[in-house]
mmCIF file of C-alpha atoms in Angstrom:
data_model
loop_
_atom_site.group_PDB
_atom_site.id
_atom_site.type_symbol
_atom_site.label_atom_id
_atom_site.label_comp_id
_atom_site.label_asym_id
_atom_site.label_seq_id
_atom_site.Cartn_x
_atom_site.Cartn_y
_atom_site.Cartn_z
ATOM 1 C CA MET A 167 -26.969 48.559 171.520
ATOM 2 C CA ILE A 168 -27.454 49.046 167.790
ATOM 3 C CA ASN A 169 -28.955 46.157 165.847
ATOM 4 C CA ARG A 170 -29.788 45.362 162.254
ATOM 5 C CA GLY A 171 -32.915 47.236 161.149
ATOM 6 C CA ASP A 172 -32.448 50.125 163.606
ATOM 7 C CA LEU A 173 -32.846 53.686 162.344
ATOM 8 C CA VAL A 174 -29.761 55.797 163.035
ATOM 9 C CA THR A 175 -27.921 58.998 162.101
ATOM 10 C CA ARG A 176 -24.197 59.794 161.920
ATOM 11 C CA THR A 177 -22.660 62.240 164.396
ATOM 12 C CA SER A 178 -19.807 63.099 162.004
ATOM 13 C CA TYR A 179 -22.339 64.315 159.412
ATOM 14 C CA LYS A 180 -24.409 66.274 161.945
ATOM 15 C CA HIS A 181 -27.264 63.741 161.778
ATOM 16 C CA ASP A 182 -28.265 64.972 158.298
ATOM 17 C CA VAL A 183 -29.484 61.662 156.801
ATOM 18 C CA LEU A 184 -31.690 58.979 158.306
ATOM 19 C CA PHE A 185 -30.213 55.500 157.760
ATOM 20 C CA ARG A 186 -31.379 51.943 158.276
ATOM 21 C CA VAL A 187 -28.763 49.509 159.665
ATOM 22 C CA GLN A 188 -28.312 46.818 157.012
ATOM 23 C CA ASP A 189 -25.431 44.813 158.454
ATOM 24 C CA ILE A 190 -22.878 44.902 161.281
ATOM 25 C CA GLN A 191 -19.347 43.521 160.799
ATOM 26 C CA GLU A 192 -17.358 43.850 164.019
ATOM 27 C CA ASN A 193 -17.094 47.625 164.481
ATOM 28 C CA ARG A 194 -18.232 48.644 160.956
ATOM 29 C CA VAL A 195 -21.877 49.137 160.088
ATOM 30 C CA LEU A 196 -23.396 49.028 156.589
ATOM 31 C CA LEU A 197 -26.091 51.675 156.212
ATOM 32 C CA PHE A 198 -28.898 52.199 153.699
ATOM 33 C CA GLY A 199 -30.620 55.571 153.450
ATOM 34 C CA GLU A 200 -34.224 55.402 154.649
ATOM 35 C CA GLU A 201 -35.583 58.001 152.203
ATOM 36 C CA ILE A 202 -32.676 58.483 149.779
ATOM 37 C CA ARG A 203 -30.831 55.886 147.681
ATOM 38 C CA LEU A 204 -27.505 56.200 149.521
ATOM 39 C CA GLU A 205 -25.304 53.349 150.770
ATOM 40 C CA ALA A 206 -22.642 54.118 153.366
ATOM 41 C CA ASP A 207 -20.630 52.584 156.182
ATOM 42 C CA ALA A 208 -19.618 53.984 159.540
ATOM 43 C CA PRO A 209 -18.057 52.908 162.837
ATOM 44 C CA LEU A 210 -20.463 51.980 165.603
ATOM 45 C CA SER A 211 -19.136 54.860 167.685
ATOM 46 C CA ASP A 212 -20.381 57.377 165.093
ATOM 47 C CA LEU A 213 -23.994 56.181 165.146
ATOM 48 C CA VAL A 214 -26.897 57.394 167.258
ATOM 49 C CA LYS A 215 -30.305 55.753 167.402
ATOM 50 C CA VAL A 216 -33.104 58.068 166.332
ATOM 51 C CA LYS A 217 -35.521 58.971 169.108
ATOM 52 C CA SER A 218 -39.229 58.559 168.517
ATOM 53 C CA ASP A 219 -40.047 62.285 168.437
ATOM 54 C CA ASP A 220 -37.188 63.010 166.008
ATOM 55 C CA LEU A 221 -38.261 60.073 163.826
ATOM 56 C CA LYS A 222 -41.841 61.331 163.793
ATOM 57 C CA ARG A 223 -40.642 64.786 162.698
ATOM 58 C CA ARG A 224 -38.418 63.374 159.941
ATOM 59 C CA LYS A 225 -41.189 61.106 158.650
ATOM 60 C CA LYS A 226 -43.638 64.007 158.592
ATOM 61 C CA GLU A 227 -41.233 66.206 156.614
ATOM 62 C CA ALA A 228 -40.540 63.380 154.152
ATOM 63 C CA LYS A 229 -44.265 62.727 153.690
ATOM 64 C CA GLU A 230 -44.907 66.423 153.006
ATOM 65 C CA LYS A 231 -42.226 66.433 150.269
ATOM 66 C CA GLU A 232 -43.648 63.285 148.684
ATOM 67 C CA ASP A 233 -47.201 64.649 148.771
ATOM 68 C CA TYR A 234 -46.073 67.921 147.199
ATOM 69 C CA SER A 235 -44.303 66.113 144.356
ATOM 70 C CA TYR A 236 -47.355 63.904 143.820
ATOM 71 C CA ARG A 237 -49.643 66.958 143.593
ATOM 72 C CA LEU A 238 -47.322 68.563 141.042
ATOM 73 C CA PHE A 239 -47.396 65.426 138.933
ATOM 74 C CA ARG A 240 -51.195 65.213 139.090
ATOM 75 C CA GLN A 241 -51.425 68.806 137.882
ATOM 76 C CA ASP A 242 -49.039 67.945 135.052
ATOM 77 C CA TYR A 243 -51.106 64.858 134.245
ATOM 78 C CA GLN A 244 -54.325 66.887 134.025
ATOM 79 C CA LEU A 245 -52.686 69.188 131.448
ATOM 80 C CA MET A 246 -51.557 66.185 129.399
ATOM 81 C CA ARG A 247 -55.043 64.709 129.663
ATOM 82 C CA GLN A 248 -56.681 67.932 128.454
ATOM 83 C CA LYS A 249 -54.376 67.893 125.429
ATOM 84 C CA ARG A 250 -55.336 64.278 124.657
ATOM 85 C CA ASP A 251 -59.035 65.107 125.079
ATOM 86 C CA TYR A 252 -58.688 67.998 122.630
ATOM 87 C CA GLU A 253 -56.844 65.914 120.032
ATOM 88 C CA ALA A 254 -59.103 62.849 120.375
ATOM 89 C CA SER A 255 -62.264 64.944 119.940
ATOM 90 C CA GLY A 256 -61.000 66.893 116.931
ATOM 91 C CA GLY A 257 -60.773 70.119 118.873
ATOM 92 C CA TYR A 258 -63.802 69.246 121.068
ATOM 93 C CA GLN A 259 -66.007 68.941 117.955
ATOM 94 C CA HIS A 260 -66.810 65.268 118.590
ATOM 95 C CA GLN A 261 -67.535 63.504 121.871
ATOM 96 C CA ASN A 262 -65.356 60.466 121.222
ATOM 97 C CA ALA A 263 -64.421 58.357 124.222
ATOM 98 C CA TYR A 264 -60.931 56.890 123.927
ATOM 99 C CA PHE A 265 -58.760 54.349 125.678
ATOM 100 C CA GLN A 266 -55.071 54.287 126.550
ATOM 101 C CA LEU A 267 -52.625 51.433 125.998
ATOM 102 C CA PRO A 268 -50.581 51.121 129.184
ATOM 103 C CA SER A 269 -46.793 51.094 129.301
ATOM 104 C CA ARG A 270 -45.132 48.042 130.823
ATOM 105 C CA VAL A 271 -42.482 48.869 133.431
ATOM 106 C CA LEU A 272 -39.739 46.505 134.621
ATOM 107 C CA HIS A 273 -38.253 47.856 137.853
ATOM 108 C CA LEU A 274 -35.061 46.259 139.252
ATOM 109 C CA ASP A 275 -34.211 47.472 142.740
ATOM 110 C CA GLY A 276 -31.381 46.643 145.124
ATOM 111 C CA ASP A 277 -33.552 47.544 148.123
ATOM 112 C CA ARG A 278 -36.644 45.474 148.901
ATOM 113 C CA LEU A 279 -38.334 48.193 150.984
ATOM 114 C CA TYR A 280 -37.731 50.879 148.339
ATOM 115 C CA LEU A 281 -39.121 48.540 145.693
ATOM 116 C CA LYS A 282 -42.349 48.182 147.666
ATOM 117 C CA LYS A 283 -42.625 51.977 148.049
ATOM 118 C CA CYS A 284 -42.103 52.429 144.320
ATOM 119 C CA ILE A 285 -44.636 49.749 143.356
ATOM 120 C CA ASP A 286 -47.217 51.404 145.614
ATOM 121 C CA LEU A 287 -46.620 54.727 143.837
ATOM 122 C CA TYR A 288 -46.702 53.156 140.356
ATOM 123 C CA GLN A 289 -50.098 51.696 141.193
ATOM 124 C CA GLN A 290 -51.278 54.986 142.664
ATOM 125 C CA LEU A 291 -50.339 56.639 139.359
ATOM 126 C CA GLY A 292 -52.131 53.972 137.329
ATOM 127 C CA LEU A 293 -49.028 52.313 135.835
ATOM 128 C CA GLN A 294 -48.391 48.604 135.251
ATOM 129 C CA VAL A 295 -45.143 47.430 136.857
ATOM 130 C CA HIS A 296 -43.229 44.202 137.338
ATOM 131 C CA GLY A 297 -40.858 44.672 140.276
ATOM 132 C CA VAL A 298 -37.806 42.495 140.953
ATOM 133 C CA HIS A 299 -35.531 42.698 143.992
ATOM 134 C CA LEU A 300 -31.927 41.946 142.981
ATOM 135 C CA SER A 301 -28.485 42.692 144.324
ATOM 136 C CA GLU A 302 -26.831 45.366 142.191
ATOM 137 C CA LYS A 303 -24.068 42.867 141.319
ATOM 138 C CA ASP A 304 -26.611 40.432 139.849
ATOM 139 C CA MET A 305 -28.630 42.857 137.719
ATOM 140 C CA ALA A 306 -26.555 42.538 134.553
ATOM 141 C CA HIS A 307 -26.810 38.734 134.675
ATOM 142 C CA GLU A 308 -30.606 38.701 135.087
ATOM 143 C CA ILE A 309 -31.830 41.631 133.031
ATOM 144 C CA GLY A 310 -31.689 39.988 129.608
ATOM 145 C CA ASP A 311 -33.963 37.098 130.568
ATOM 146 C CA LEU A 312 -36.326 39.484 132.361
ATOM 147 C CA ILE A 313 -36.645 41.685 129.263
ATOM 148 C CA ASP A 314 -37.451 38.604 127.181
ATOM 149 C CA LYS A 315 -40.072 37.532 129.718
ATOM 150 C CA ILE A 316 -41.742 40.887 130.479
ATOM 151 C CA ASN A 317 -41.200 42.693 127.143
ATOM 152 C CA PRO A 318 -41.212 46.089 128.914
ATOM 153 C CA ASP A 319 -41.465 49.567 127.447
ATOM 154 C CA VAL A 320 -39.462 51.008 130.369
ATOM 155 C CA VAL A 321 -36.684 49.508 132.496
ATOM 156 C CA VAL A 322 -35.639 51.017 135.832
ATOM 157 C CA ILE A 323 -32.258 49.916 137.237
ATOM 158 C CA THR A 324 -31.700 51.314 140.709
ATOM 159 C CA GLY A 325 -30.908 50.601 144.340
ATOM 160 C CA HIS A 326 -28.085 52.129 146.369
ATOM 161 C CA ASP A 327 -24.815 53.828 145.464
ATOM 162 C CA SER A 328 -22.251 56.291 146.782
ATOM 163 C CA TYR A 329 -19.116 58.134 145.699
ATOM 164 C CA SER A 330 -15.958 58.053 147.835
ATOM 165 C CA LYS A 331 -13.470 60.854 147.219
ATOM 166 C CA SER A 332 -10.758 58.808 148.948
ATOM 167 C CA LYS A 333 -11.010 56.146 146.199
ATOM 168 C CA GLY A 334 -10.564 58.530 143.268
ATOM 169 C CA ASN A 335 -11.896 61.630 141.515
ATOM 170 C CA LYS A 336 -15.502 61.855 140.375
ATOM 171 C CA HIS A 337 -14.627 60.632 136.865
ATOM 172 C CA ASP A 338 -13.106 57.382 138.181
ATOM 173 C CA LEU A 339 -15.750 54.662 138.087
ATOM 174 C CA ARG A 340 -13.803 52.684 140.708
ATOM 175 C CA ALA A 341 -14.621 55.375 143.271
ATOM 176 C CA TYR A 342 -18.321 54.429 143.171
ATOM 177 C CA ARG A 343 -19.918 51.631 145.124
ATOM 178 C CA ASN A 344 -22.383 50.300 142.527
ATOM 179 C CA SER A 345 -22.249 52.526 139.408
ATOM 180 C CA LYS A 346 -20.272 49.961 137.399
ATOM 181 C CA TYR A 347 -22.963 47.351 138.036
ATOM 182 C CA TYR A 348 -25.691 49.723 136.867
ATOM 183 C CA ALA A 349 -23.679 50.520 133.717
ATOM 184 C CA GLU A 350 -23.207 46.796 132.988
ATOM 185 C CA ALA A 351 -26.952 46.202 133.381
ATOM 186 C CA VAL A 352 -27.754 49.109 131.029
ATOM 187 C CA ARG A 353 -25.386 47.713 128.385
ATOM 188 C CA GLU A 354 -27.012 44.279 128.650
ATOM 189 C CA ALA A 355 -30.461 45.861 128.226
ATOM 190 C CA ARG A 356 -29.247 47.791 125.171
ATOM 191 C CA ARG A 357 -27.961 44.578 123.608
ATOM 192 C CA LYS A 358 -31.563 43.382 123.723
ATOM 193 C CA VAL A 359 -33.144 46.622 122.520
ATOM 194 C CA PRO A 360 -30.606 49.082 121.036
ATOM 195 C CA HIS A 361 -32.967 51.953 120.154
ATOM 196 C CA LEU A 362 -33.502 54.575 122.885
ATOM 197 C CA ASP A 363 -37.154 55.116 121.931
ATOM 198 C CA GLN A 364 -38.067 51.424 121.791
ATOM 199 C CA LEU A 365 -36.899 50.794 125.351
ATOM 200 C CA VAL A 366 -36.626 53.694 127.805
ATOM 201 C CA ILE A 367 -34.064 53.113 130.577
ATOM 202 C CA PHE A 368 -33.558 54.909 133.884
ATOM 203 C CA ALA A 369 -30.426 53.925 135.816
ATOM 204 C CA GLY A 370 -28.620 54.979 138.966
ATOM 205 C CA ALA A 371 -29.015 55.886 142.616
ATOM 206 C CA CYS A 372 -27.452 58.367 145.045
ATOM 207 C CA GLN A 373 -24.230 59.988 143.776
ATOM 208 C CA SER A 374 -24.024 57.596 140.794
ATOM 209 C CA HIS A 375 -21.622 58.148 137.872
ATOM 210 C CA PHE A 376 -24.085 59.904 135.564
ATOM 211 C CA GLU A 377 -21.865 60.069 132.477
ATOM 212 C CA SER A 378 -21.063 56.342 132.354
ATOM 213 C CA LEU A 379 -24.747 55.427 132.659
ATOM 214 C CA ILE A 380 -25.734 57.734 129.783
ATOM 215 C CA ARG A 381 -22.862 56.428 127.645
ATOM 216 C CA ALA A 382 -23.962 52.866 128.389
ATOM 217 C CA GLY A 383 -27.354 53.676 126.871
ATOM 218 C CA ALA A 384 -29.621 55.027 129.607
ATOM 219 C CA ASN A 385 -32.194 57.667 128.615
ATOM 220 C CA PHE A 386 -32.184 59.114 132.148
ATOM 221 C CA ALA A 387 -29.748 58.649 135.003
ATOM 222 C CA SER A 388 -28.377 60.001 138.268
ATOM 223 C CA SER A 389 -26.482 61.921 139.521
ATOM 224 C CA PRO A 390 -24.970 64.808 137.457
ATOM 225 C CA SER A 391 -23.794 66.708 140.547
ATOM 226 C CA ARG A 392 -23.137 63.538 142.587
ATOM 227 C CA ILE A 393 -25.848 64.360 145.097
ATOM 228 C CA ASN A 394 -28.372 62.102 146.786
ATOM 229 C CA ILE A 395 -31.638 61.245 145.039
ATOM 230 C CA HIS A 396 -34.952 60.358 146.620
ATOM 231 C CA ALA A 397 -36.162 56.755 146.600
ATOM 232 C CA LEU A 398 -39.260 57.644 144.548
ATOM 233 C CA ASP A 399 -37.613 59.841 141.885
ATOM 234 C CA PRO A 400 -37.400 57.062 139.242
ATOM 235 C CA VAL A 401 -41.180 56.554 139.453
ATOM 236 C CA TYR A 402 -41.982 60.177 138.584
ATOM 237 C CA ILE A 403 -39.611 60.057 135.609
ATOM 238 C CA VAL A 404 -41.279 56.861 134.339
ATOM 239 C CA ALA A 405 -44.772 58.313 134.884
ATOM 240 C CA LYS A 406 -44.011 61.484 132.906
ATOM 241 C CA ILE A 407 -42.719 59.485 129.948
ATOM 242 C CA SER A 408 -45.546 56.943 130.163
ATOM 243 C CA TYR A 409 -48.283 59.609 130.076
ATOM 244 C CA THR A 410 -46.711 61.657 127.264
ATOM 245 C CA SER A 411 -47.983 60.884 123.761
ATOM 246 C CA PHE A 412 -45.634 58.874 121.534
ATOM 247 C CA MET A 413 -46.091 61.707 119.013
ATOM 248 C CA ASP A 414 -44.380 64.142 121.417
ATOM 249 C CA LYS A 415 -40.801 64.530 122.561
ATOM 250 C CA VAL A 416 -40.255 64.575 126.320
ATOM 251 C CA ASN A 417 -38.100 67.547 127.258
ATOM 252 C CA VAL A 418 -35.553 66.647 129.946
ATOM 253 C CA TRP A 419 -36.514 69.580 132.160
ATOM 254 C CA ASP A 420 -40.203 68.670 131.950
ATOM 255 C CA VAL A 421 -39.316 65.183 133.193
ATOM 256 C CA ILE A 422 -37.241 66.140 136.221
ATOM 257 C CA ARG A 423 -39.030 69.289 137.417
ATOM 258 C CA ASN A 424 -41.629 67.337 139.415
ATOM 259 C CA THR A 425 -39.123 64.989 141.054
ATOM 260 C CA LEU A 426 -38.038 65.441 144.658
ATOM 261 C CA THR A 427 -34.372 65.899 143.693
ATOM 262 C CA GLY A 428 -34.294 68.087 140.575
ATOM 263 C CA GLU A 429 -31.673 68.698 137.904
ATOM 264 C CA LYS A 430 -28.598 68.392 140.149
ATOM 265 C CA GLY A 431 -29.456 64.785 140.915
ATOM 266 C CA LEU A 432 -31.157 63.694 137.678
ATOM 267 C CA GLY A 433 -30.565 64.178 133.973
ATOM 268 C CA GLY A 434 -30.955 62.560 130.587
ATOM 269 C CA VAL A 435 -31.574 62.932 126.869
ATOM 270 C CA ASP A 436 -34.681 63.921 124.901
ATOM 271 C CA THR A 437 -36.956 60.901 124.569
ATOM 272 C CA LYS A 438 -40.256 60.153 122.847
ATOM 273 C CA GLY A 439 -43.315 59.603 125.018
ATOM 274 C CA LEU A 440 -44.963 56.185 125.280
ATOM 275 C CA MET A 441 -48.692 56.904 125.589
ATOM 276 C CA ARG A 442 -50.882 55.625 122.735
ATOM 277 C CA THR A 443 -54.588 56.378 122.616
ATOM 278 C CA GLY A 444 -57.245 54.640 120.588
ATOM 279 C CA MET A 445 -60.978 54.539 119.952
ATOM 280 C CA PRO A 446 -63.759 53.568 120.103
ATOM 281 C CA TYR A 447 -63.982 52.929 123.815
ATOM 282 C CA ASP A 448 -67.005 51.091 125.259
ATOM 283 C CA SER A 449 -67.595 51.908 128.908
ATOM 284 C CA GLU A 450 -69.028 48.434 129.399
ATOM 285 C CA ASP A 451 -65.465 47.126 129.000
ATOM 286 C CA GLU A 452 -64.755 48.409 132.513
ATOM 287 C CA GLU A 453 -66.879 45.587 133.884
ATOM 288 C CA GLU A 454 -64.771 42.911 132.211
ATOM 289 C CA GLN A 455 -62.368 41.145 134.518
ATOM 290 C CA ASP A 456 -59.375 41.213 132.160
ATOM 291 C CA ASN A 457 -59.749 44.636 130.592
ATOM 292 C CA PRO A 458 -56.612 45.192 128.419
ATOM 293 C CA PHE A 459 -57.020 48.957 128.315
ATOM 294 C CA GLN A 460 -55.908 51.674 130.701
ATOM 295 C CA HIS A 461 -58.325 54.565 131.190
ATOM 296 C CA PRO A 462 -57.497 58.180 132.062
ATOM 297 C CA LEU A 463 -56.976 58.798 135.763
ATOM 298 C CA SER A 464 -59.602 60.953 137.403
#
């Protein structure tokens, strides 16, 4: 018996992707990718429950990929920090301590479990985030009020998606499960804040219609080659932009090179960084309960 919440693979796809059973309607099963932002459906007869040893192996491999991407980002962060240290000290001539003003991130996610994973990583990377779980269909209706309430510097609009060749070619938006909802949400966000450098937007999920999301006003989106993207990819894109000085342009390749998916699944346009530094910084401020400043990560 296969029940809601079970972890399964599809025989017809040679058990390539690990899915979580989201819903069962008679003989059709709605599936959400466990590690990638893919939504699919399949007949019950095509599904196989994952055995404990296979699940342990898959989880280990996924964890190794995530840890590797995290280490790459930390190395990148240390280089950005050294540059800030050099500039703040006048070429190391003065020992001036400085503070950082944090970016505010609004993250809308169609998957509650993915949202939790992303929030954990945002916090691990030292970023402030307000996460909201919403159905993809509802995002466009809610995003305007949320922007007014949160006043974010970055908006992430993501969840699940998929492209079906049987419904049309890759340029036909009707052939995608949720891309049109992401595009509508991006347009609503751009009505609030039209300028690409005043509000940075990431939009999309697995196999999403990349071109329509960029045209709608996203700075970064998925998926140029209509491939699957990892659940945590949006976080690394946000972190790179958030830790880049507002005086610097963020090169698209520099943004996506530390993601788990890479350039086939993610793309965008050149965007200004968001990090602002200031001084003086009093270390005694760290003891205050409501410290408004963000300090460099160790």
